[in-house]
PDB file of C-alpha atoms in Angstrom:
ATOM      1  CA  MET S   1      95.630 105.526 107.405  1.00 44.00           C
ATOM      2  CA  TYR S   2      96.784 105.693 103.577  1.00 44.00           C
ATOM      3  CA  ARG S   3      95.273 109.159 103.161  1.00 45.00           C
ATOM      4  CA  PHE S   4      97.478 110.827 104.882  1.00 42.00           C
ATOM      5  CA  LEU S   5     100.456 109.873 102.728  1.00 50.00           C
ATOM      6  CA  THR S   6      98.970 110.641  99.038  1.00 45.00           C
ATOM      7  CA  ARG S   7      98.796 114.286 100.616  1.00 48.00           C
ATOM      8  CA  SER S   8     102.004 114.007 100.030  1.00 47.00           C
ATOM      9  CA  LEU S   9     102.498 112.721  96.461  1.00 48.00           C
ATOM     10  CA  PRO S  10     102.556 115.291  93.469  1.00 47.00           C
ATOM     11  CA  ARG S  11      99.619 115.392  92.067  1.00 44.00           C
ATOM     12  CA  LYS S  12     100.984 115.568  88.114  1.00 45.00           C
ATOM     13  CA  SER S  13     103.230 112.382  88.776  1.00 46.00           C
ATOM     14  CA  CYS S  14     100.471 110.174  90.759  1.00 48.00           C
ATOM     15  CA  SER S  15      97.751 107.662  89.666  1.00 46.00           C
ATOM     16  CA  ARG S  16      95.175 107.878  91.056  1.00 45.00           C
ATOM     17  CA  ASN S  17      94.635 103.917  91.088  1.00 49.00           C
ATOM     18  CA  TRP S  18      96.512 102.476  93.442  1.00 49.00           C
ATOM     19  CA  LYS S  19      96.324  99.057  91.796  1.00 52.00           C
ATOM     20  CA  ARG S  20      98.196 100.015  89.069  1.00 58.00           C
ATOM     21  CA  GLY S  21     101.179 101.225  91.151  1.00 62.00           C
ATOM     22  CA  ILE S  22     101.075 105.079  92.544  1.00 81.00           C
ATOM     23  CA  LEU S  23     103.450 106.644  89.344  1.00 88.00           C
ATOM     24  CA  THR S  24     102.197 107.604  86.000  1.00 89.00           C
ATOM     25  CA  PRO S  25     104.020 106.265  82.890  1.00 89.00           C
ATOM     26  CA  ALA S  26     105.267 109.499  81.946  1.00 91.00           C
ATOM     27  CA  PHE S  27     107.047 108.761  85.536  1.00 92.00           C
ATOM     28  CA  ALA S  28     109.365 106.788  84.305  1.00 91.00           C
ATOM     29  CA  LEU S  29     111.219 108.672  81.283  1.00 91.00           C
ATOM     30  CA  ASN S  30     111.037 105.533  78.728  1.00 91.00           C
ATOM     31  CA  GLN S  31     111.374 107.917  75.585  1.00 90.00           C
ATOM     32  CA  GLU S  32     114.079 110.016  77.106  1.00 90.00           C
ATOM     33  CA  TRP S  33     115.804 107.214  78.160  1.00 90.00           C
ATOM     34  CA  ASN S  34     115.361 105.840  74.980  1.00 88.00           C
ATOM     35  CA  GLU S  35     117.105 108.854  73.603  1.00 88.00           C
ATOM     36  CA  ARG S  36     120.896 107.083  74.765  1.00 86.00           C
ATOM     37  CA  HIS S  37     120.575 104.419  71.927  1.00 81.00           C
ATOM     38  CA  SER S  38     120.817 107.543  68.948  1.00 83.00           C
ATOM     39  CA  ASP S  39     123.894 109.664  71.289  1.00 82.00           C
ATOM     40  CA  ILE S  40     125.621 105.850  71.972  1.00 83.00           C
ATOM     41  CA  SER S  41     124.981 105.146  68.646  1.00 81.00           C
ATOM     42  CA  ARG S  42     127.914 108.460  67.233  1.00 80.00           C
ATOM     43  CA  LEU S  43     130.778 107.149  69.382  1.00 79.00           C
ATOM     44  CA  GLY S  44     131.108 104.806  66.185  1.00 77.00           C
ATOM     45  CA  LEU S  45     131.331 101.609  69.091  1.00 77.00           C
ATOM     46  CA  GLY S  46     129.308  98.572  66.736  1.00 75.00           C
ATOM     47  CA  GLY S  47     126.958  96.391  68.114  1.00 77.00           C
ATOM     48  CA  GLU S  48     125.856  95.953  71.265  1.00 80.00           C
ATOM     49  CA  TYR S  49     126.743  92.685  71.681  1.00 86.00           C
ATOM     50  CA  GLU S  50     129.782  93.656  70.331  1.00 86.00           C
ATOM     51  CA  TRP S  51     131.308  96.414  72.842  1.00 87.00           C
ATOM     52  CA  ILE S  52     129.685  94.250  75.509  1.00 88.00           C
ATOM     53  CA  ALA S  53     132.202  91.384  74.668  1.00 89.00           C
ATOM     54  CA  THR S  54     134.395  93.961  74.431  1.00 89.00           C
ATOM     55  CA  VAL S  55     135.054  95.257  77.339  1.00 90.00           C
ATOM     56  CA  GLN S  56     135.300  90.969  78.988  1.00 89.00           C
ATOM     57  CA  LYS S  57     137.955  90.641  77.604  1.00 90.00           C
ATOM     58  CA  LYS S  58     139.642  93.625  78.654  1.00 90.00           C
ATOM     59  CA  PHE S  59     139.097  92.282  81.942  1.00 89.00           C
ATOM     60  CA  ILE S  60     140.833  89.177  81.394  1.00 85.00           C
ATOM     61  CA  GLY S  61     144.790  88.136  82.111  1.00 77.00           C
ATOM     62  CA  GLY S  62     144.339  90.136  85.094  1.00 78.00           C
ATOM     63  CA  GLY S  63     144.031  94.266  82.997  1.00 84.00           C
ATOM     64  CA  TYR S  64     140.143  95.979  83.864  1.00 85.00           C
ATOM     65  CA  ALA S  65     138.348  98.262  81.296  1.00 90.00           C
ATOM     66  CA  THR S  66     137.713 101.420  82.884  1.00 90.00           C
ATOM     67  CA  PRO S  67     134.865 103.379  84.281  1.00 91.00           C
ATOM     68  CA  VAL S  68     133.977 104.656  80.358  1.00 91.00           C
ATOM     69  CA  ASP S  69     134.240 101.207  79.105  1.00 91.00           C
ATOM     70  CA  VAL S  70     131.660  99.735  81.301  1.00 92.00           C
ATOM     71  CA  ASP S  71     129.255 102.429  81.252  1.00 91.00           C
ATOM     72  CA  VAL S  72     128.689 102.618  78.087  1.00 91.00           C
ATOM     73  CA  ALA S  73     128.271  98.804  78.042  1.00 91.00           C
ATOM     74  CA  VAL S  74     126.167  99.154  80.250  1.00 92.00           C
ATOM     75  CA  CYS S  75     124.069 101.581  78.407  1.00 91.00           C
ATOM     76  CA  MET S  76     124.226  99.605  76.104  1.00 89.00           C
ATOM     77  CA  GLY S  77     122.556  96.560  77.312  1.00 88.00           C
ATOM     78  CA  GLU S  78     118.667  96.779  76.586  1.00 88.00           C
ATOM     79  CA  GLU S  79     118.319  92.713  76.418  1.00 88.00           C
ATOM     80  CA  LYS S  80     117.801  89.882  78.591  1.00 89.00           C
ATOM     81  CA  ASP S  81     119.946  88.100  77.239  1.00 90.00           C
ATOM     82  CA  GLN S  82     122.455  90.738  78.161  1.00 89.00           C
ATOM     83  CA  VAL S  83     122.031  90.493  81.782  1.00 91.00           C
ATOM     84  CA  GLU S  84     124.220  88.348  82.694  1.00 92.00           C
ATOM     85  CA  ASP S  85     127.146  90.307  80.957  1.00 91.00           C
ATOM     86  CA  VAL S  86     125.973  93.249  82.020  1.00 92.00           C
ATOM     87  CA  LEU S  87     126.228  92.390  85.666  1.00 92.00           C
ATOM     88  CA  ASP S  88     129.611  90.328  85.127  1.00 91.00           C
ATOM     89  CA  ILE S  89     131.502  93.270  84.077  1.00 92.00           C
ATOM     90  CA  VAL S  90     130.061  95.850  85.810  1.00 92.00           C
ATOM     91  CA  ARG S  91     130.773  93.338  89.292  1.00 91.00           C
ATOM     92  CA  LYS S  92     134.429  92.835  87.821  1.00 90.00           C
ATOM     93  CA  LEU S  93     134.431  96.886  87.910  1.00 91.00           C
ATOM     94  CA  ARG S  94     133.701  96.613  91.750  1.00 91.00           C
ATOM     95  CA  HIS S  95     136.598  94.888  92.611  1.00 89.00           C
ATOM     96  CA  SER S  96     138.645  96.684  90.776  1.00 89.00           C
ATOM     97  CA  PRO S  97     141.411  99.564  91.860  1.00 89.00           C
ATOM     98  CA  LEU S  98     138.541 101.804  89.641  1.00 89.00           C
ATOM     99  CA  ALA S  99     135.678 101.011  92.158  1.00 88.00           C
ATOM    100  CA  SER S 100     135.647 104.430  93.685  1.00 88.00           C
ATOM    101  CA  ARG S 101     134.776 105.370  89.916  1.00 90.00           C
ATOM    102  CA  VAL S 102     132.164 103.449  88.565  1.00 90.00           C
ATOM    103  CA  ALA S 103     128.944 106.293  87.013  1.00 90.00           C
ATOM    104  CA  PRO S 104     126.126 106.839  88.712  1.00 91.00           C
ATOM    105  CA  SER S 105     124.611 106.453  85.295  1.00 92.00           C
ATOM    106  CA  SER S 106     126.247 102.715  85.202  1.00 92.00           C
ATOM    107  CA  GLN S 107     124.063 101.738  88.566  1.00 93.00           C
ATOM    108  CA  TYR S 108     121.098 103.671  87.110  1.00 94.00           C
ATOM    109  CA  ALA S 109     121.232 101.322  83.667  1.00 93.00           C
ATOM    110  CA  ILE S 110     121.458  98.424  85.368  1.00 94.00           C
ATOM    111  CA  LEU S 111     118.592  98.853  87.506  1.00 95.00           C
ATOM    112  CA  ARG S 112     116.374  99.667  85.084  1.00 95.00           C
ATOM    113  CA  LEU S 113     117.881  96.823  83.018  1.00 94.00           C
ATOM    114  CA  LEU S 114     116.614  94.598  86.210  1.00 94.00           C
ATOM    115  CA  LEU S 115     113.616  96.198  86.087  1.00 93.00           C
ATOM    116  CA  LYS S 116     112.286  95.455  82.733  1.00 92.00           C
ATOM    117  CA  HIS S 117     113.389  91.869  82.485  1.00 93.00           C
ATOM    118  CA  ASN S 118     114.254  90.423  86.122  1.00 92.00           C
ATOM    119  CA  PRO S 119     113.176  92.190  88.995  1.00 92.00           C
ATOM    120  CA  LYS S 120     114.065  89.792  91.487  1.00 91.00           C
ATOM    121  CA  GLU S 121     117.793  90.202  90.864  1.00 92.00           C
ATOM    122  CA  ILE S 122     117.290  93.660  92.312  1.00 94.00           C
ATOM    123  CA  ILE S 123     116.322  92.577  96.117  1.00 92.00           C
ATOM    124  CA  ARG S 124     119.071  89.886  95.864  1.00 91.00           C
ATOM    125  CA  LEU S 125     121.559  93.302  94.952  1.00 90.00           C
ATOM    126  CA  ALA S 126     119.989  95.222  97.527  1.00 90.00           C
ATOM    127  CA  ASN S 127     121.167  92.642 100.319  1.00 88.00           C
ATOM    128  CA  ASP S 128     124.397  92.836  98.788  1.00 87.00           C
ATOM    129  CA  THR S 129     125.969  96.594  98.176  1.00 86.00           C
ATOM    130  CA  ILE S 130     128.653  95.881  99.774  1.00 85.00           C
ATOM    131  CA  ASN S 131     130.233  93.309  96.854  1.00 86.00           C
ATOM    132  CA  ASN S 132     128.100  94.162  93.769  1.00 86.00           C
ATOM    133  CA  GLY S 133     128.484  98.279  94.506  1.00 86.00           C
ATOM    134  CA  ILE S 134     124.882  99.109  92.712  1.00 90.00           C
ATOM    135  CA  PHE S 135     123.414 101.778  94.727  1.00 92.00           C
ATOM    136  CA  ALA S 136     119.514 102.877  93.477  1.00 93.00           C
ATOM    137  CA  ASP S 137     119.385 106.917  92.852  1.00 93.00           C
ATOM    138  CA  GLU S 138     116.022 108.859  93.181  1.00 94.00           C
ATOM    139  CA  HIS S 139     114.290 108.091  90.809  1.00 94.00           C
ATOM    140  CA  SER S 140     114.639 104.478  90.374  1.00 95.00           C
ATOM    141  CA  ALA S 141     114.237 103.854  93.870  1.00 95.00           C
ATOM    142  CA  CYS S 142     110.715 104.686  92.799  1.00 95.00           C
ATOM    143  CA  LEU S 143     110.598 102.979  89.708  1.00 95.00           C
ATOM    144  CA  ILE S 144     111.319 100.003  91.942  1.00 96.00           C
ATOM    145  CA  LEU S 145     109.229 100.338  94.796  1.00 95.00           C
ATOM    146  CA  ASN S 146     105.970 101.378  92.227  1.00 94.00           C
ATOM    147  CA  ASN S 147     106.759  98.617  90.224  1.00 94.00           C
ATOM    148  CA  LEU S 148     106.551  95.908  93.429  1.00 94.00           C
ATOM    149  CA  ILE S 149     103.439  97.907  94.977  1.00 93.00           C
ATOM    150  CA  GLU S 150     101.851  98.319  91.888  1.00 92.00           C
ATOM    151  CA  LYS S 151     102.350  93.975  91.681  1.00 92.00           C
ATOM    152  CA  GLU S 152     101.793  93.555  95.619  1.00 91.00           C
ATOM    153  CA  GLU S 153     105.443  92.504  96.929  1.00 93.00           C
ATOM    154  CA  TRP S 154     105.091  94.237 100.175  1.00 93.00           C
ATOM    155  CA  LYS S 155     108.096  92.555 101.622  1.00 92.00           C
ATOM    156  CA  ASP S 156     110.374  93.152  98.566  1.00 93.00           C
ATOM    157  CA  ALA S 157     108.985  96.778  98.613  1.00 94.00           C
ATOM    158  CA  ALA S 158     110.019  96.808 102.559  1.00 93.00           C
ATOM    159  CA  ARG S 159     112.933  95.497 101.749  1.00 94.00           C
ATOM    160  CA  ILE S 160     113.680  97.947  99.125  1.00 95.00           C
ATOM    161  CA  SER S 161     112.750 100.557 102.046  1.00 94.00           C
ATOM    162  CA  GLY S 162     114.926  99.534 104.526  1.00 92.00           C
ATOM    163  CA  TRP S 163     117.732 100.081 101.301  1.00 93.00           C
ATOM    164  CA  MET S 164     116.894 103.255 101.255  1.00 94.00           C
ATOM    165  CA  THR S 165     117.283 103.367 104.914  1.00 91.00           C
ATOM    166  CA  HIS S 166     121.009 102.066 105.008  1.00 91.00           C
ATOM    167  CA  GLN S 167     121.305 104.982 102.367  1.00 91.00           C
ATOM    168  CA  GLU S 168     120.122 107.597 103.672  1.00 88.00           C
ATOM    169  CA  GLU S 169     117.662 108.713 100.990  1.00 85.00           C
ATOM    170  CA  TYR S 170     115.635 111.458 103.037  1.00 81.00           C
ATOM    171  CA  GLU S 171     116.168 114.321 100.554  1.00 87.00           C
ATOM    172  CA  SER S 172     112.367 113.301  98.090  1.00 89.00           C
ATOM    173  CA  GLU S 173     109.489 113.482 100.232  1.00 90.00           C
ATOM    174  CA  LEU S 174     107.504 111.587  96.916  1.00 92.00           C
ATOM    175  CA  LEU S 175     110.781 108.634  97.501  1.00 93.00           C
ATOM    176  CA  LYS S 176     110.057 108.665 101.886  1.00 92.00           C
ATOM    177  CA  THR S 177     106.599 108.667 100.901  1.00 91.00           C
ATOM    178  CA  LEU S 178     106.602 105.432  98.801  1.00 93.00           C
ATOM    179  CA  CYS S 179     109.241 103.528 101.166  1.00 93.00           C
ATOM    180  CA  LEU S 180     106.649 105.042 104.339  1.00 90.00           C
ATOM    181  CA  TYR S 181     103.405 102.375 102.265  1.00 91.00           C
ATOM    182  CA  SER S 182     105.195  99.894 101.758  1.00 92.00           C
ATOM    183  CA  SER S 183     106.592  99.473 105.187  1.00 89.00           C
ATOM    184  CA  LEU S 184     103.297 100.044 106.614  1.00 87.00           C
ATOM    185  CA  ARG S 185     101.554  97.461 104.190  1.00 90.00           C
ATOM    186  CA  TRP S 186     104.484  95.191 105.090  1.00 89.00           C
ATOM    187  CA  ALA S 187     103.489  95.558 108.725  1.00 85.00           C
ATOM    188  CA  GLU S 188      99.729  94.937 108.063  1.00 84.00           C
ATOM    189  CA  LEU S 189     100.466  91.257 106.904  1.00 84.00           C
ATOM    190  CA  SER S 190     100.304  87.820 108.702  1.00 81.00           C
ATOM    191  CA  PHE S 191     103.385  86.294 110.557  1.00 77.00           C
ATOM    192  CA  GLU S 192     103.358  83.420 108.305  1.00 77.00           C
ATOM    193  CA  GLU S 193     103.377  86.235 105.574  1.00 79.00           C
ATOM    194  CA  ARG S 194     106.401  88.244 106.669  1.00 78.00           C
ATOM    195  CA  MET S 195     108.976  86.110 107.208  1.00 74.00           C
ATOM    196  CA  GLU S 196     111.229  85.667 104.917  1.00 67.00           C
ATOM    197  CA  GLU S 197     112.439  82.660 102.940  1.00 66.00           C
ATOM    198  CA  LYS S 198     114.727  81.058 104.183  1.00 63.00           C
ATOM    199  CA  GLU S 199     117.290  79.843 102.009  1.00 59.00           C
ATOM    200  CA  GLU S 200     118.773  75.724 101.762  1.00 59.00           C
ATOM    201  CA  GLU S 201     121.495  75.243 103.592  1.00 60.00           C
ATOM    202  CA  GLU S 202     124.402  73.719 101.292  1.00 65.00           C
ATOM    203  CA  GLU S 203     126.150  69.960 102.471  1.00 68.00           C
ATOM    204  CA  ILE S 204     129.492  70.708 103.693  1.00 71.00           C
ATOM    205  CA  ASN S 205     131.791  68.008 103.988  1.00 70.00           C
ATOM    206  CA  ASP S 206     133.716  67.443 107.145  1.00 69.00           C
ATOM    207  CA  ASP S 207     136.589  67.229 104.926  1.00 70.00           C
ATOM    208  CA  ASP S 208     136.047  70.617 103.164  1.00 70.00           C
ATOM    209  CA  ILE S 209     136.618  72.763 106.385  1.00 74.00           C
ATOM    210  CA  VAL S 210     139.527  74.504 106.938  1.00 74.00           C
ATOM    211  CA  THR S 211     141.089  75.324 110.600  1.00 74.00           C
ATOM    212  CA  ILE S 212     142.409  79.110 110.843  1.00 73.00           C
ATOM    213  CA  LYS S 213     144.187  79.396 114.342  1.00 72.00           C
ATOM    214  CA  MET S 214     143.773  83.524 114.525  1.00 68.00           C
ATOM    215  CA  ALA S 215     145.736  85.388 117.407  1.00 66.00           C
ATOM    216  CA  PHE S 216     142.440  87.399 118.220  1.00 66.00           C
ATOM    217  CA  LEU S 217     138.552  87.757 117.675  1.00 66.00           C
ATOM    218  CA  LYS S 218     137.084  91.312 116.058  1.00 68.00           C
ATOM    219  CA  LYS S 219     134.886  91.776 119.559  1.00 70.00           C
ATOM    220  CA  GLU S 220     131.805  91.146 117.448  1.00 71.00           C
ATOM    221  CA  TYR S 221     129.653  94.808 117.256  1.00 69.00           C
ATOM    222  CA  ASN S 222     126.262  96.083 116.289  1.00 71.00           C
ATOM    223  CA  ASP S 223     126.074 100.370 114.121  1.00 72.00           C
ATOM    224  CA  CYS S 224     122.274  99.393 114.728  1.00 74.00           C
ATOM    225  CA  HIS S 225     122.460 100.844 111.728  1.00 78.00           C
ATOM    226  CA  LEU S 226     123.606  99.564 108.152  1.00 79.00           C
ATOM    227  CA  ASP S 227     124.634  96.331 110.478  1.00 79.00           C
ATOM    228  CA  VAL S 228     120.422  95.696 111.004  1.00 81.00           C
ATOM    229  CA  VAL S 229     119.846  93.414 108.066  1.00 83.00           C
ATOM    230  CA  ASP S 230     116.679  91.459 109.268  1.00 84.00           C
ATOM    231  CA  LEU S 231     113.801  92.837 107.372  1.00 86.00           C
ATOM    232  CA  PRO S 232     111.017  93.401 111.239  1.00 84.00           C
ATOM    233  CA  SER S 233     114.392  95.221 112.497  1.00 83.00           C
ATOM    234  CA  LEU S 234     115.148  97.699 109.492  1.00 87.00           C
ATOM    235  CA  THR S 235     111.700  97.571 108.590  1.00 87.00           C
ATOM    236  CA  ALA S 236     110.691  99.156 111.918  1.00 84.00           C
ATOM    237  CA  LYS S 237     113.541 101.279 111.771  1.00 85.00           C
ATOM    238  CA  THR S 238     112.452 102.657 108.656  1.00 88.00           C
ATOM    239  CA  MET S 239     108.528 103.760 109.480  1.00 86.00           C
ATOM    240  CA  LEU S 240     110.037 105.337 112.877  1.00 82.00           C
ATOM    241  CA  TRP S 241     112.941 107.759 111.318  1.00 84.00           C
ATOM    242  CA  LEU S 242     110.325 108.359 108.457  1.00 86.00           C
ATOM    243  CA  SER S 243     107.637 109.441 110.530  1.00 83.00           C
ATOM    244  CA  ARG S 244     110.185 111.549 112.187  1.00 81.00           C
ATOM    245  CA  GLU S 245     111.346 112.445 109.018  1.00 82.00           C
ATOM    246  CA  MET S 246     108.419 113.696 107.159  1.00 84.00           C
ATOM    247  CA  ASN S 247     105.519 115.793 107.271  1.00 81.00           C
ATOM    248  CA  ILE S 248     102.863 113.796 108.042  1.00 77.00           C
ATOM    249  CA  ASP S 249      99.898 114.037 109.866  1.00 75.00           C
ATOM    250  CA  LEU S 250     100.283 113.424 113.896  1.00 75.00           C
ATOM    251  CA  SER S 251      97.875 110.666 114.198  1.00 75.00           C
ATOM    252  CA  LEU S 252      99.446 108.715 111.716  1.00 75.00           C
ATOM    253  CA  LYS S 253     103.127 109.921 113.314  1.00 75.00           C
ATOM    254  CA  ARG S 254     101.377 108.725 116.811  1.00 74.00           C
ATOM    255  CA  CYS S 255      99.770 105.051 115.778  1.00 72.00           C
ATOM    256  CA  ILE S 256     104.307 104.865 114.005  1.00 72.00           C
ATOM    257  CA  GLU S 257     105.071 105.517 117.281  1.00 66.00           C
ATOM    258  CA  SER S 258     102.864 103.508 119.702  1.00 61.00           C
ATOM    259  CA  GLU S 259     102.037 100.388 120.467  1.00 46.00           C
ATOM    260  CA  LYS S 260      99.506  99.555 118.406  1.00 46.00           C
ATOM    261  CA  VAL S 261     101.828  98.603 115.100  1.00 53.00           C
ATOM    262  CA  LYS S 262     104.244  95.631 116.039  1.00 56.00           C
ATOM    263  CA  VAL S 263     106.930  94.056 114.807  1.00 57.00           C
ATOM    264  CA  VAL S 264     107.522  90.595 115.072  1.00 46.00           C
ATOM    265  CA  GLY S 265     110.965  89.250 115.886  1.00 46.00           C
ATOM    266  CA  GLU S 266     112.275  85.949 115.364  1.00 42.00           C
ATOM    267  CA  LYS S 267     110.178  84.081 117.184  1.00 41.00           C
ATOM    268  CA  GLU S 268     106.453  85.358 116.754  1.00 41.00           C
ATOM    269  CA  LYS S 269     106.100  85.294 120.813  1.00 42.00           C
ATOM    270  CA  ASP S 270     108.808  87.568 120.511  1.00 45.00           C
ATOM    271  CA  VAL S 271     106.473  90.796 119.954  1.00 45.00           C
ATOM    272  CA  GLU S 272     108.413  94.605 120.481  1.00 50.00           C
ATOM    273  CA  SER S 273     107.163  97.976 119.482  1.00 53.00           C
ATOM    274  CA  LEU S 274     108.747  99.820 117.090  1.00 52.00           C
ATOM    275  CA  SER S 275     109.962 102.593 119.465  1.00 52.00           C
ATOM    276  CA  SER S 276     111.129 100.326 121.968  1.00 58.00           C
ATOM    277  CA  LYS S 277     112.868  97.935 119.525  1.00 57.00           C
ATOM    278  CA  VAL S 278     114.950 100.796 117.982  1.00 58.00           C
ATOM    279  CA  LEU S 279     115.377 102.965 121.080  1.00 58.00           C
ATOM    280  CA  ARG S 280     116.836  99.532 122.684  1.00 63.00           C
ATOM    281  CA  CYS S 281     119.207  99.415 119.952  1.00 64.00           C
ATOM    282  CA  GLU S 282     120.455 103.060 119.938  1.00 61.00           C
ATOM    283  CA  MET S 283     120.817 102.890 123.927  1.00 63.00           C
ATOM    284  CA  GLU S 284     123.751  99.241 123.078  1.00 66.00           C
ATOM    285  CA  LYS S 285     124.990 101.371 120.492  1.00 66.00           C
ATOM    286  CA  GLU S 286     125.331 104.233 123.159  1.00 66.00           C
ATOM    287  CA  LEU S 287     126.535 101.961 125.839  1.00 67.00           C
ATOM    288  CA  SER S 288     128.651  99.895 123.954  1.00 70.00           C
ATOM    289  CA  GLU S 289     130.868 103.540 122.824  1.00 72.00           C
ATOM    290  CA  LEU S 290     131.148 104.114 126.201  1.00 70.00           C
ATOM    291  CA  GLU S 291     132.882 101.164 127.369  1.00 74.00           C
ATOM    292  CA  GLU S 292     135.190 101.594 124.589  1.00 75.00           C
ATOM    293  CA  GLU S 293     136.133 104.920 125.214  1.00 75.00           C
ATOM    294  CA  GLU S 294     136.186 103.722 129.554  1.00 74.00           C
ATOM    295  CA  GLN S 295     138.336 100.594 128.274  1.00 74.00           C
ATOM    296  CA  ARG S 296     140.935 103.112 125.350  1.00 73.00           C
ATOM    297  CA  LEU S 297     140.820 106.140 128.958  1.00 73.00           C
ATOM    298  CA  PHE S 298     142.353 102.959 130.683  1.00 72.00           C
ATOM    299  CA  PHE S 299     144.596 102.337 129.397  1.00 70.00           C
ATOM    300  CA  PHE S 300     146.137 105.672 128.287  1.00 70.00           C
ATOM    301  CA  GLU S 301     146.309 105.841 132.560  1.00 70.00           C
ATOM    302  CA  ASN S 302     147.948 102.481 132.793  1.00 74.00           C
ATOM    303  CA  ARG S 303     150.310 104.116 130.077  1.00 74.00           C
ATOM    304  CA  LEU S 304     151.292 106.754 131.913  1.00 72.00           C
ATOM    305  CA  LEU S 305     151.600 105.177 135.348  1.00 76.00           C
ATOM    306  CA  LEU S 306     153.730 102.375 133.183  1.00 75.00           C
ATOM    307  CA  GLU S 307     155.613 105.123 131.794  1.00 78.00           C
ATOM    308  CA  LYS S 308     156.722 107.181 134.867  1.00 78.00           C
ATOM    309  CA  SER S 309     157.211 103.636 136.808  1.00 78.00           C
ATOM    310  CA  ALA S 310     160.066 102.738 134.375  1.00 78.00           C
ATOM    311  CA  ARG S 311     161.514 106.344 134.279  1.00 81.00           C
ATOM    312  CA  GLU S 312     161.948 106.144 138.281  1.00 80.00           C
ATOM    313  CA  ASN S 313     163.189 102.769 137.912  1.00 78.00           C
ATOM    314  CA  ALA S 314     165.600 104.002 134.694  1.00 79.00           C
ATOM    315  CA  GLU S 315     167.144 106.680 137.408  1.00 79.00           C
ATOM    316  CA  ILE S 316     167.399 104.461 139.770  1.00 76.00           C
ATOM    317  CA  ALA S 317     169.611 102.026 138.062  1.00 75.00           C
ATOM    318  CA  ASN S 318     171.495 105.382 137.136  1.00 75.00           C
ATOM    319  CA  GLU S 319     171.911 106.117 140.335  1.00 74.00           C
ATOM    320  CA  ASN S 320     173.618 103.001 141.574  1.00 72.00           C
ATOM    321  CA  TYR S 321     175.537 102.710 138.324  1.00 66.00           C
ATOM    322  CA  LEU S 322     177.214 106.748 139.573  1.00 66.00           C
ATOM    323  CA  HIS S 323     177.765 105.022 142.855  1.00 66.00           C
ATOM    324  CA  LYS S 324     179.475 102.148 141.892  1.00 58.00           C
TER     325      LYS S 324
END
């Protein structure tokens, strides 16, 4: 199956030994990335630790640092003991009025820093992009996937591939190939190996529970895209979408879209094909939209009738008043 995928990979940037990873060391651009320190030193901001501490102080007392300050601090980060400080700075900027102006280089730099010292933290960021505000570009995503493929951590690789599906990163053929390869390797795992480790639930004291009365509750809604978060469904969506987007061998495409490739749901007996699972979700979304449209039409039709009835009642009341 995988021989079809290797045809899509650029030969100059790929390694022949898949156990060492797919991409060659030159793809990481380590030398070019290290040159940033000489460029930053020209700004005369002092050492790495001093500037990171300076940016942290700017967030004290309700203030906030500028995206440029944060970008320089993140790009300066190089050591393992700077990871937490850099993450804290980016998180605070994300929850500030300047959240929309976070530089792409800041996100790229923090992903490279985590890939170097704490790759598992990237998975946590991918699971909560709204709060963290970290989004991978094509190059950083390829580096992350190559690192996971090298370690044969297929669950994490499938999660990153799903992250790219949420971002709809479909322009790079290399990235699409890595995502599809990672997803297919995840699909080959046994049921026990596929299951994600559940986080231990914290014990909650009944006295700490706060009850809030709401005038209404928001109707449950699933957009069948960003709301798809469980790994089996997200990987199924990734494989099906990429099989449509990529110019791959017809036999591999049929294998993905047929009943041969299965995805396991919450229970071991709940097994659905990739196509049926994703198509069912899309159909449910369309039915939900039609239902909402009918409700809107019903509301406006009744509103017109009520307005017409109110005008007639007002005219009758006005005529009775004039007769008197």
